[in-house]
C-alpha positions as a printed Julia matrix, in Angstrom:
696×3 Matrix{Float64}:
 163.02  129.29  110.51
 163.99  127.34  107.45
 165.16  124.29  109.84
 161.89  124.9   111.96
 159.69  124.47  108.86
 161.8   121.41  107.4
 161.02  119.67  110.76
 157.27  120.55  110.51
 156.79  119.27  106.95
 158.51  115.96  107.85
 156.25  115.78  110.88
 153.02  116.6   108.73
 154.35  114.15  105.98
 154.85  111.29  108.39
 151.5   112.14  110.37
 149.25  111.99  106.88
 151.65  108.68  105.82
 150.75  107.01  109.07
 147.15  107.59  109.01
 146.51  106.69  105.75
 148.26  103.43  106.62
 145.55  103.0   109.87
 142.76  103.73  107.06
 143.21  101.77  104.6
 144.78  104.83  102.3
 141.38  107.03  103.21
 141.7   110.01  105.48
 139.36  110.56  108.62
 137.07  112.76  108.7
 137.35  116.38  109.67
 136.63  117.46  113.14
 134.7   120.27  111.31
 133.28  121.04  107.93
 134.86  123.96  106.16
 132.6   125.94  103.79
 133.26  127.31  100.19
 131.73  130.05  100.82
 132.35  131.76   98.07
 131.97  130.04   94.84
 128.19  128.84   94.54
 127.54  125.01   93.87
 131.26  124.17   95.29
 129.2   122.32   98.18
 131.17  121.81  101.56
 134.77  121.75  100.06
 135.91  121.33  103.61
 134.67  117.36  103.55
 136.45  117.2   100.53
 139.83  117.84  101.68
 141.47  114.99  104.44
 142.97  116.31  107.28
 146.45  115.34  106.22
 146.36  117.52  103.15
 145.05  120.2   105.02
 147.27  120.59  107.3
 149.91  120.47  104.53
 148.14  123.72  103.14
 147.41  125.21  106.27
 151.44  124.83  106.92
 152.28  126.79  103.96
 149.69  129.59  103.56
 150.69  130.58  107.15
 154.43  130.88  105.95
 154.07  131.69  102.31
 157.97  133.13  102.28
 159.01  129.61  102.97
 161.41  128.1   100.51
 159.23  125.03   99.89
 155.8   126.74   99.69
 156.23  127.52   95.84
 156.87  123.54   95.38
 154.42  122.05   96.89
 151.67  125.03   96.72
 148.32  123.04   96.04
 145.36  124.02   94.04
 142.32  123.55   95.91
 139.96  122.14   92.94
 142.83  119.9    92.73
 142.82  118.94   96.08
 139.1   118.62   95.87
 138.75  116.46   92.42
 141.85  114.02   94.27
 139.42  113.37   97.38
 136.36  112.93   94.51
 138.02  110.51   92.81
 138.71  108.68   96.04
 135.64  108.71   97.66
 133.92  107.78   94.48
 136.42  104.71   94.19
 135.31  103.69   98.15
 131.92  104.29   97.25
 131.72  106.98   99.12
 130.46  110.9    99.16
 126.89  109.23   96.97
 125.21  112.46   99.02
 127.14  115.1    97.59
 127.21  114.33   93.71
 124.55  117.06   92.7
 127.13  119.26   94.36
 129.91  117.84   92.52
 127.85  117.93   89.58
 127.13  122.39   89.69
 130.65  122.8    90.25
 131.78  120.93   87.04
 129.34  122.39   85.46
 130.37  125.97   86.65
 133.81  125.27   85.1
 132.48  123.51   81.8
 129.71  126.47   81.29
 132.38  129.31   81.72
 132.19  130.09   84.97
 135.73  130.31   87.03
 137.59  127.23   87.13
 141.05  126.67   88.28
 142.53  127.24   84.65
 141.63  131.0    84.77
 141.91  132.27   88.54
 139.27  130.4    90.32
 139.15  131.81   94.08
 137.86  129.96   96.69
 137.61  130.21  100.31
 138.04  127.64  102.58
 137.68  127.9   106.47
 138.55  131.77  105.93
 141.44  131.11  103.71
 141.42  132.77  100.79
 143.63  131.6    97.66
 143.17  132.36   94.24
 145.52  129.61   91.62
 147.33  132.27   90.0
 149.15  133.33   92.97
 148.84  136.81   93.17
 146.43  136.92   96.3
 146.66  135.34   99.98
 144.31  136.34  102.97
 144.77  134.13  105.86
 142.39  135.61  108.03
 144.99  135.38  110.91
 146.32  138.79  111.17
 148.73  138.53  108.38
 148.13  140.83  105.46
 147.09  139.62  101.82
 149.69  141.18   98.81
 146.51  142.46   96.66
 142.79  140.98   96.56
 141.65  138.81   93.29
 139.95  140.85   90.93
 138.38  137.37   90.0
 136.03  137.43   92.51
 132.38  135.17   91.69
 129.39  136.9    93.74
 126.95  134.14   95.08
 124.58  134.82   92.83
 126.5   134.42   89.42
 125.08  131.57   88.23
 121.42  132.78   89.16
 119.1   133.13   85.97
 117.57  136.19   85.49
 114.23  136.62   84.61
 113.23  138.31   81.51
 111.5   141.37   81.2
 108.04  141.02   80.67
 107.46  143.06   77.05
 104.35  145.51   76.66
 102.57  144.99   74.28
 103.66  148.47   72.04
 107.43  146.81   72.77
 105.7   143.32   71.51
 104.38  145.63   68.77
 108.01  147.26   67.54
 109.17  143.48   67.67
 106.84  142.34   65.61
 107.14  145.2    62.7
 110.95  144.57   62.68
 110.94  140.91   62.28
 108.56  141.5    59.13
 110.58  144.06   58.19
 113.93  141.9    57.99
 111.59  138.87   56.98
 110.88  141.15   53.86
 114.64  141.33   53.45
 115.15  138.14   53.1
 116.92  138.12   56.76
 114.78  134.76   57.96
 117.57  133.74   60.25
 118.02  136.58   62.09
 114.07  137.05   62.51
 113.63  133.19   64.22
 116.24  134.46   66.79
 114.5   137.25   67.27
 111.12  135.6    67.95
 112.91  133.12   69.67
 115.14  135.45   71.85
 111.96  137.9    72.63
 109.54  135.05   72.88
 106.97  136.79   70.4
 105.32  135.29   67.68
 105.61  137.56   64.41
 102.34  135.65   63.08
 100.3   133.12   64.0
 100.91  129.76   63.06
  97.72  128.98   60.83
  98.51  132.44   59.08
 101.79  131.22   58.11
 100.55  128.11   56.7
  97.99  129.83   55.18
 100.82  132.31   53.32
 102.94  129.4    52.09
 100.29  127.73   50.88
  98.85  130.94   48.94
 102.69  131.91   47.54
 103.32  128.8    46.46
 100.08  128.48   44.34
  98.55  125.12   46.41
  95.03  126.24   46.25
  93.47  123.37   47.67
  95.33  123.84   51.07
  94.74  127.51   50.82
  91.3   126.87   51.1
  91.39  124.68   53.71
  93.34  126.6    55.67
  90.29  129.67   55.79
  88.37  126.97   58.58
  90.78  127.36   60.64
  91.19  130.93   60.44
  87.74  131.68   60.28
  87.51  132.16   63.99
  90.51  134.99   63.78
  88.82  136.68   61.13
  87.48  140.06   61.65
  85.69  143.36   59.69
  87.8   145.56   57.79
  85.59  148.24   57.98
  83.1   149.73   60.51
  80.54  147.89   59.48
  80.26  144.1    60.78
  80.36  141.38   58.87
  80.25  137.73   59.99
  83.07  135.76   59.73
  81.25  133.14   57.52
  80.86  136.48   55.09
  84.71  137.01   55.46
  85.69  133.78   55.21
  83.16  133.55   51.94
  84.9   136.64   50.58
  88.56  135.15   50.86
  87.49  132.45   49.13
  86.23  133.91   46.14
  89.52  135.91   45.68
  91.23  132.35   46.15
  89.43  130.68   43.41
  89.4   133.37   41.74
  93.37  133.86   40.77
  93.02  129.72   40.45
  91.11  130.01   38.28
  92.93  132.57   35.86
  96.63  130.74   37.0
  94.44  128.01   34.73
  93.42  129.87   32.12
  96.92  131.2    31.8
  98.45  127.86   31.42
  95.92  127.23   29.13
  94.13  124.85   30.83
  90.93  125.71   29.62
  88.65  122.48   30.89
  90.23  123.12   34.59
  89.37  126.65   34.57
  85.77  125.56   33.34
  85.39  123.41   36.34
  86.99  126.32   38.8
  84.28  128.85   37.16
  81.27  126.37   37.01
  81.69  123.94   40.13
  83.37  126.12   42.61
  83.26  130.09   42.14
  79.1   130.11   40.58
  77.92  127.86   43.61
  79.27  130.92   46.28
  76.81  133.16   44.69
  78.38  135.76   45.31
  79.65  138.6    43.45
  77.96  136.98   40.16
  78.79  140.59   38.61
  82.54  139.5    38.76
  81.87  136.28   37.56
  80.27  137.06   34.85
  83.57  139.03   33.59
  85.6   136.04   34.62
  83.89  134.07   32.33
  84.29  136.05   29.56
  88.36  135.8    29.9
  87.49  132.04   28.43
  87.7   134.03   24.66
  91.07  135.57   25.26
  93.55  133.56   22.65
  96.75  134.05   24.24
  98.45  134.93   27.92
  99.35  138.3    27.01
  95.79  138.98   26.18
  93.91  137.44   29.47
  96.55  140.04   31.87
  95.29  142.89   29.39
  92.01  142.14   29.5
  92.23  141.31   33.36
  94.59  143.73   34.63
  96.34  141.26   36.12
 100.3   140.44   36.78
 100.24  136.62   35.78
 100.82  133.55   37.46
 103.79  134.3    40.11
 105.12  135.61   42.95
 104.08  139.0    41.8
 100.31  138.31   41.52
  99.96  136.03   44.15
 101.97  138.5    46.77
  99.23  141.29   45.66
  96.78  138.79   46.44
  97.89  138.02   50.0
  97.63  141.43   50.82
  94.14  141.86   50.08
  93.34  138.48   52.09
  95.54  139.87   54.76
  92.82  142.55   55.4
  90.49  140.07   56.34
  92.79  138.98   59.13
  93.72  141.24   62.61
  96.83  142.06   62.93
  97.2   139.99   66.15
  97.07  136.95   63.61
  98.72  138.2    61.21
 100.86  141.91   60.29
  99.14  144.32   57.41
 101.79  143.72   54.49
 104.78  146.41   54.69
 103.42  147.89   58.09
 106.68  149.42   59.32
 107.23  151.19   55.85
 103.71  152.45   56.14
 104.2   153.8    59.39
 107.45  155.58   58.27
 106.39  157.15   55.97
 103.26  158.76   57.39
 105.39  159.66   60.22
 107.65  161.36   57.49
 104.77  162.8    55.82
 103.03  164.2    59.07
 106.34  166.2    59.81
 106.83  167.71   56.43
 102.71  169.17   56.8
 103.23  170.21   60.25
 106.84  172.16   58.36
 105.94  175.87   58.7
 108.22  176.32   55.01
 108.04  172.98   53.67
 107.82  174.42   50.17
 108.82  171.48   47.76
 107.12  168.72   46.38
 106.4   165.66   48.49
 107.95  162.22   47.8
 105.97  159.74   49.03
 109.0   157.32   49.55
 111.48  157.09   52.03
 114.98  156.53   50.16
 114.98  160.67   49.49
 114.71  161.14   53.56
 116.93  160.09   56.48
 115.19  158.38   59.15
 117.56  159.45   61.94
 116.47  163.1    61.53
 113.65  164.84   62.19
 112.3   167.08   59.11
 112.92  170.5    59.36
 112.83  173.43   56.57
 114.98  176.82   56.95
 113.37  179.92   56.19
 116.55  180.68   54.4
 114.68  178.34   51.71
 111.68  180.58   51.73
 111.05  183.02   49.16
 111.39  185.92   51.63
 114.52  187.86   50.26
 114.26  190.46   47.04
 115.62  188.66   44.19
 115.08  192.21   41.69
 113.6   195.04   41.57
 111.26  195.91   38.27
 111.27  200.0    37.8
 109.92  200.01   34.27
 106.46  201.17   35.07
 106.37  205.04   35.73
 103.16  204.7    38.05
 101.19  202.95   40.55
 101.12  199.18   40.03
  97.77  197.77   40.22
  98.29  194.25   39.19
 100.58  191.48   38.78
 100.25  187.87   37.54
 102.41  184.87   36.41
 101.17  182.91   33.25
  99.96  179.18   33.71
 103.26  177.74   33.0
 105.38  180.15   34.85
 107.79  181.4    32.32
 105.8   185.03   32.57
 104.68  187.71   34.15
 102.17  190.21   33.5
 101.7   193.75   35.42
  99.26  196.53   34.81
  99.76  200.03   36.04
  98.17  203.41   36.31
 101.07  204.41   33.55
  98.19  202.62   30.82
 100.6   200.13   29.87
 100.93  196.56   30.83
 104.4   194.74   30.58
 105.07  191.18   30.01
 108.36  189.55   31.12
 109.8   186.54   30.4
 111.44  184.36   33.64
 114.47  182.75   32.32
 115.84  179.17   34.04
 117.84  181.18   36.55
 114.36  182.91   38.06
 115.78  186.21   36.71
 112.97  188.25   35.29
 113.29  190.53   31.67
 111.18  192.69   30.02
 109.7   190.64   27.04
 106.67  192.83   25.41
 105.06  196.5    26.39
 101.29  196.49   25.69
  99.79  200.36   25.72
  97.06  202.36   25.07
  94.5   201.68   28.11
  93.06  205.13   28.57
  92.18  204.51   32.52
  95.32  202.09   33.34
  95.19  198.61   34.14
  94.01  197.41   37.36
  93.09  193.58   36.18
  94.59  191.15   34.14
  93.78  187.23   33.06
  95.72  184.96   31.28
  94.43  182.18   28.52
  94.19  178.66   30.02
  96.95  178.31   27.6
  98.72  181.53   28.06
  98.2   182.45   24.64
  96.0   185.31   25.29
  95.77  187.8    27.95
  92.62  190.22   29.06
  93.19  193.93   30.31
  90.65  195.57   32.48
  90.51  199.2    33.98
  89.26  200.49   37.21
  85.77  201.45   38.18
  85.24  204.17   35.37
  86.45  202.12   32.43
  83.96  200.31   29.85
  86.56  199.03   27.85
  88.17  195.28   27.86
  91.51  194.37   25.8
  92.39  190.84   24.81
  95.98  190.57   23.41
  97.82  188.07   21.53
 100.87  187.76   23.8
 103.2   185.59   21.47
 102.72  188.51   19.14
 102.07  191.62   20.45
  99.01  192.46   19.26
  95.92  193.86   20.2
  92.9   190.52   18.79
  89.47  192.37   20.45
  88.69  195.26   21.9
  85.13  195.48   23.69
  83.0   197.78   24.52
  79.4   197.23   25.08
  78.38  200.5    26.39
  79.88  203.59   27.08
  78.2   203.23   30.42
  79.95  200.21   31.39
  82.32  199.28   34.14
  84.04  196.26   33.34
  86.75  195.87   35.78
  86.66  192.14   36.22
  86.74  189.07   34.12
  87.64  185.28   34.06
  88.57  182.98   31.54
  85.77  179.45   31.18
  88.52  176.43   30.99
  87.82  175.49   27.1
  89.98  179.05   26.56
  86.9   180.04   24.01
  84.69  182.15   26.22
  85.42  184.49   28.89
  83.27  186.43   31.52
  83.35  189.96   32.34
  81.47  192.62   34.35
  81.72  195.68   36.63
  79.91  197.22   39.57
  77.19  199.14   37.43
  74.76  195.99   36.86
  76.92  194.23   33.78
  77.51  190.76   33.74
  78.37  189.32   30.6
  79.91  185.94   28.59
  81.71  186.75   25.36
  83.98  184.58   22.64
  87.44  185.39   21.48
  85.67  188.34   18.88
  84.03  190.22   21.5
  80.72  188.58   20.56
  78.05  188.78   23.52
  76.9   185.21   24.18
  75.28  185.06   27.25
  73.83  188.38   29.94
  72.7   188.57   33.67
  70.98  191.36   34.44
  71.11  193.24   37.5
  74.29  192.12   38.7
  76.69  194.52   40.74
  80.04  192.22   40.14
  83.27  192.98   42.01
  85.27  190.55   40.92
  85.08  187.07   38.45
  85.64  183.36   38.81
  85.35  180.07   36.51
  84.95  177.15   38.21
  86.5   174.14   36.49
  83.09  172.51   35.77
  82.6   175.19   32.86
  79.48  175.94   33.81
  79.56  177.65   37.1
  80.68  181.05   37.73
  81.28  182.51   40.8
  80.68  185.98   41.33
  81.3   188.71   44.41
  78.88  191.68   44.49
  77.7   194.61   46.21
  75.84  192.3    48.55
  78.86  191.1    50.52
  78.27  187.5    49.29
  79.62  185.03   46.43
  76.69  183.78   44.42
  77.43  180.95   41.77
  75.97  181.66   38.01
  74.98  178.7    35.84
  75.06  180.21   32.55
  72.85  176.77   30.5
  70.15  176.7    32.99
  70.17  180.1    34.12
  69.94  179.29   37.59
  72.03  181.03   40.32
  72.76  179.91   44.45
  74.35  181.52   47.34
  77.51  180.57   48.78
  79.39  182.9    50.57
  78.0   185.57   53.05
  80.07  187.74   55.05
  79.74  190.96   56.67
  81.92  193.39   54.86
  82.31  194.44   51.34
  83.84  191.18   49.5
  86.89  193.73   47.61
  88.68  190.85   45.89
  88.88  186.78   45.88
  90.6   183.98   43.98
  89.92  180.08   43.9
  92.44  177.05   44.54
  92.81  175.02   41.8
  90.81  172.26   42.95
  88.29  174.93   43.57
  87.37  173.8    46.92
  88.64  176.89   48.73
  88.37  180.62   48.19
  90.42  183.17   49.94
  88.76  186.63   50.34
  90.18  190.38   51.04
  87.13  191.45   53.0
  87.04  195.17   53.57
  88.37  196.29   57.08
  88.81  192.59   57.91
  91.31  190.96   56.02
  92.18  187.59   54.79
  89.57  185.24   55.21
  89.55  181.42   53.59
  86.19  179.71   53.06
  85.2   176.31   51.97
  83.04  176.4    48.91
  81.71  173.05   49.32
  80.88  173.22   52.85
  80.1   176.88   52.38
  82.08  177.66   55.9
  84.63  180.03   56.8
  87.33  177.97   57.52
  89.93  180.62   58.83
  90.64  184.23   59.15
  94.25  185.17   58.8
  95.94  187.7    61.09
  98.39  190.59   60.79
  97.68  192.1    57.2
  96.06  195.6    57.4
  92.79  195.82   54.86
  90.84  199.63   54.27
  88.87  200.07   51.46
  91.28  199.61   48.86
  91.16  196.91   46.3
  93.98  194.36   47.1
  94.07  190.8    45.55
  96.02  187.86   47.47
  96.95  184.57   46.21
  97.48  180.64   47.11
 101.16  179.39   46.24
 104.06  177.05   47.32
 103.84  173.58   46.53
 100.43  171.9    46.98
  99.42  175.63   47.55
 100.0   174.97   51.23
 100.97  179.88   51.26
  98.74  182.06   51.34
 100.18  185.63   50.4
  98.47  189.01   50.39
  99.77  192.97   50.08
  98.66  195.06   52.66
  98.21  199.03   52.99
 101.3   199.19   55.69
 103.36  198.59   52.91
 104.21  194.63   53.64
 103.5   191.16   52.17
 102.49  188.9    54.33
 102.71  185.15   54.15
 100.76  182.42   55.89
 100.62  178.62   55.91
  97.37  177.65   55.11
  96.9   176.05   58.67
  97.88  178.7    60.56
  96.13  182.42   61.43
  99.34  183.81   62.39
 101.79  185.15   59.9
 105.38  183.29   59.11
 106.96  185.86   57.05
 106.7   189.6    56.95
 108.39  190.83   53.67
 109.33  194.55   53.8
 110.81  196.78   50.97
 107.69  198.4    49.25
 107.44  202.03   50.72
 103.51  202.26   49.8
 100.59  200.17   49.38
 101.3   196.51   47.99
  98.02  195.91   46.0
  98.62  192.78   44.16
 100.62  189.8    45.14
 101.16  186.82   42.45
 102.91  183.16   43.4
 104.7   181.61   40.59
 102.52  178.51   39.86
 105.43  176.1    38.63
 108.46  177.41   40.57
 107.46  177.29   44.64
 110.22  179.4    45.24
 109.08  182.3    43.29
 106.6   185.58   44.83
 105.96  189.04   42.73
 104.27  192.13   44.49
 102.9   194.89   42.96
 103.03  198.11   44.7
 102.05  202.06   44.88
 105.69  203.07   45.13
 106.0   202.06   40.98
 107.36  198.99   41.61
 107.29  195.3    41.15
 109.57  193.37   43.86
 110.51  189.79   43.01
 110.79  187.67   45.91
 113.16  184.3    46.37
 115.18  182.26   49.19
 118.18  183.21   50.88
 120.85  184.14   48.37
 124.05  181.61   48.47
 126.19  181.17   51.51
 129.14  179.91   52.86
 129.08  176.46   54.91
 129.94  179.25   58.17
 127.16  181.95   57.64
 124.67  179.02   56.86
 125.33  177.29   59.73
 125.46  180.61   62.11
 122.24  182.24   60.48
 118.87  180.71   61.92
 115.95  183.14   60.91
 115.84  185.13   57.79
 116.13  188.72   57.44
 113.07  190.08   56.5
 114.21  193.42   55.12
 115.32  193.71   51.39
């Protein structure tokens, strides 16, 4: 065999010397053209390669265990840049150089060249340069196939994806957000890469013109906008109207960037020649011209309430222009911030326990989860028990500042404790001697004093010194009285008072009557924070409001069962009502509507008083006669915490007004039950308990 294939390659060598020779040193042309099939843009590589030369290969592929094939093994670019250079030099193969052309390219633009694998397939042979794969198509088996392989289409150039516009929209907010950052770079290849536009191009003149304090430009810019410009608000304004309006803010920080820099005759000419000729806002410009008297810089931003001349100023200035503009043109300033953090702020309201107070940035949040609230954090656990009263408890109720509690009990003797840092509760002060018990108390706008009432039969009213001890007035108007309600005005000087037998009475500090309603079956007392209005629930089943100067009264609430207790929120828009046989109900007082009425809580005849608490007094909490508290987010009807551990009637419930975390309950069963979240655990029973136990 190896004599055989000596012979052959002399033959082959002598055949390709003697054509050449006949040719002039250029080989025939092939019988047939052979096709690179495989690599695209490689053109017919067959006409590239002589017949001589092929042969050679042919020769050598078909016996690749020959001694010489490893010699004189050719690469077939090689092969095919040889015949290029020689058909170029004969002025030949004109036809085929856009061919030529792609496959240089492919090897200059990455694509696989003969330096790293190439694979090509001529006339069913298949070679790759690197040696480690042969197919000859012939029957005779190929060692392993090129994992090198080019499909057809590899050089093909994919079209991009068509954005929506909400993905044109999330583009957009990035690229101003990094823009912001100072990341300009990286937002032109964005733009560029995505093909969006963060702005359009007159808005970003428009902005460079503003920040860096060219006026002139500024305002020559607004023509061209003036077609972009749109409304802010519902109603329409021309653009003429819009474009008049960013002009006055314009010349208006011109003019004090003058006056600033104490150019006084330029700011004279801005006031005179170009802001008084708009006429328009003449009110504001009348103000502007009296910042001519202020002496010195610091005196004009006073006086103006205004940043300066800078970046600062004129950055608060392009976002009031920017208004004027859609955001098509050009972004609201800060827009993905904005949308952050109402997205934050939606999820912590829509938080059945979110019970802490709301930061309105987004560095004390992660982004890359969602808000969520345990009800281990809830105050739904007993935190202490209080077993110093020897009777019923009627009432409980935290001072103003939260650092006491009060509670009144059938035992005629109401008990003040003090609520150290730790949220632990101890007796502070004993207060006695109320013949008929204490079923109401009120603290002092400034928790200095505190007001005792009894139930139905009792026609006397205590008011205490707390800090002290002592007793300051005891009243007593008749001995036919029933005053079992009363409320403190906010000036902390007058208080009102009344019962269910027709009283209805203001008084000051002394006990001195001031002001009297007649006729007036009160069940419980209010103050509105006007310090005029008093709202009062009688035996009508309604809330009537008292105006004490003009004498006048209104109707505000109506409902259909006895009214047995109420209280206020502090903005004194809502009032939540224990309605006889009905429950909890909330109504708005300005809208006079009933807004909700809350589920699960079981309401006789008895007297029980619920509260608003938590943060932003988002709870509502109320006793019930199964022996429960009951706990609802103002939103929503149905309870989120049942709170067991009182064995009778909870009468009173109370909501710490500075600490969120903080509940007190009154009960029959001679208690007081302090309520809190979860008490501490470990990293495992945290992670392994998901709902609260609502036992104690």
């Amino acid at each position: 065999t190896s004599t055989f294939c000596h012979q052959r390659l002399g033959e082959l060598t002598l055949a390709s010397a003697s054509s050449d020779s006949e040719t002039g040193g250029v080989s025939p042309p092939p019988r047939k053209k052979y096709r690179a099939s495989v690599v695209e843009g490689a053109g017919e590589l067959g006409a590239a390669i002589g017949s001589a030369a092929l042969s050679t290969v042919v020769g050598i592929l078909t016996f690749p265990n020959s001694p010489v094939a490893p010699v004189i093994r050719l690469n077939p670019h090689s092969v095919a840049h040889i015949y290029i250079n020689n058909m170029q030099a004969n002025g030949a193969g004109q036809g085929q150089d856009s061919e030529l052309s792609c496959l240089n390219n492919s090897a200059q633009n990455g694509e696989p060249s003969s330096a790293g694998g190439a694979h090509t397939n001529v006339n069913g042979l298949s070679t790759t340069n690197n040696g480690n794969s042969v197919s000859n198509n012939v029957g005779i088996p190929a060692p392993a196939a090129s994992n090198n392989a080019v499909s057809s289409d590899a050089n093909s150039v994919k079209k991009k994806k068509r954005l929506s516009q909400s993905e044109e929209d999330v583009i957009r907010l990035i690229g101003q957000h990094l823009h912001d950052l100072g990341l300009n770079q990286t937002v032109d290849l964005l733009m560029q890469e995505s093909g969006c536009r963060l702005e359009h191009s007159s808005a970003t003149k428009f902005c460079n013109h503003v920040v860096e304090g060219e006026w002139d430009k500024a305002e020559s810019d607004l023509s061209e906008l003036k077609a972009l410009m749109h409304s802010p608000s519902a109603i329409v304004v021309s653009p003429t109207m819009l474009q008049l309006r960013m002009k006055f803010l314009l010349l208006q920080q011109k003019y004090l960037e003058y006056l600033e820099d104490a150019k006084v005759l330029e700011a004279l000419q801005v006031l005179r020649a170009e802001l008084t000729p708009l006429k328009y806002n003449t009110e504001r410009i009348h103000i502007l011209s009296g910042y001519l008297m202020c002496s010195h810089a610091e005196d004009l931003r006073a006086k103006a309430e205004w940043e300066g001349k800078g970046t600062a100023s004129r950055t608060k200035l392009l976002d009031k222009l920017q208004t004027y503009l859609p955001p098509s043109v050009m972004l609201p300033p800060r827009r993905l911030q904005t949308l952050l953090r109402q997205a934050v702020e939606l999820q912590r309201e829509r938080c059945l326990y979110h019970n802490t107070k709301l930061d309105s940035g987004l560095d004390s949040v992660s982004l890359l989860l969602d808000h969520a609230c345990s009800r281990k954090q809830f105050p739904c656990y007993t935190q202490q028990i209080l077993t110093e009263h020897c009777n019923e408890v009627w009432f409980c109720k935290f001072s103003n500042d939260g650092t006491k509690l009060a509670t009144g009990s059938k035992d005629t003797t109401v008990i003040v404790w003090h609520v150290n840092t730790s949220h632990q509760l101890k007796l502070m002060k004993t207060l006695e001697g109320h013949a008929y018990g204490v079923s109401y108390l009120a603290w002092s706008p400034d928790d200095t004093y505190l007001i005792a009432c009894g139930p139905d039969d009792c026609s006397e009213l205590w008011l205490w010194n707390v800090q002290t001890g002592e007793l300051r007035t005891k009243m007593s108007q008749s001995h036919e009285d029933s005053l079992t309600s009363v409320a403190w005005n906010p000036d902390g000087k007058r208080f009102v008072t009344g019962g269910q037998r027709g009283q209805f009475y203001q008084c000051d500090l002394d006990g001195n009557l001031l002001d009297s309603w007649e006729g007036v079956r009160v069940q419980c007392l209010w103050c509105l924070g006007d310090a005029r209005t008093v709202l009062a629930s009688d035996t009508h089943q309604r809330i009537r409001g008292y105006n004490f100067e003009d004498l006048t009264d209104r109707n505000i609430v109506q409902e259909d069962h006895p009214i047995m207790s109420f209280t206020v929120s502090k903005n004194g828009r809502l009032a939540l009502l224990n309605v006889a046989t009905q429950g909890v109900h909330l109504w708005d007082l300005h809208d006079r509507v009933l807004v909700r009425k809350y589920q699960g809580v079981t309401q006789g005849f008895y007297t029980i008083h619920s509260c608003f608490g938590g943060h932003n007094e988002d709870f509502i909490a109320s006793g019930s006669e199964d022996h429960k508290v009951y706990i609802w987010h103002r939103r929503s009807e149905l309870p989120i915490a049942e709170l067991t551990g009182h064995t009778r009637t909870v009468n009173c419930v109370s909501w710490n007004p500075v600490v969120p975390g903080l509940l007190a309950s009154a009960s029959d069963d001679g208690t007081v039950r302090i309520w809190g979240p979860a008490p501490f655990l470990d990293v495992q029973d945290a992670e392994g308990l998901n709902e609260c136990s609502m036992d104690s």
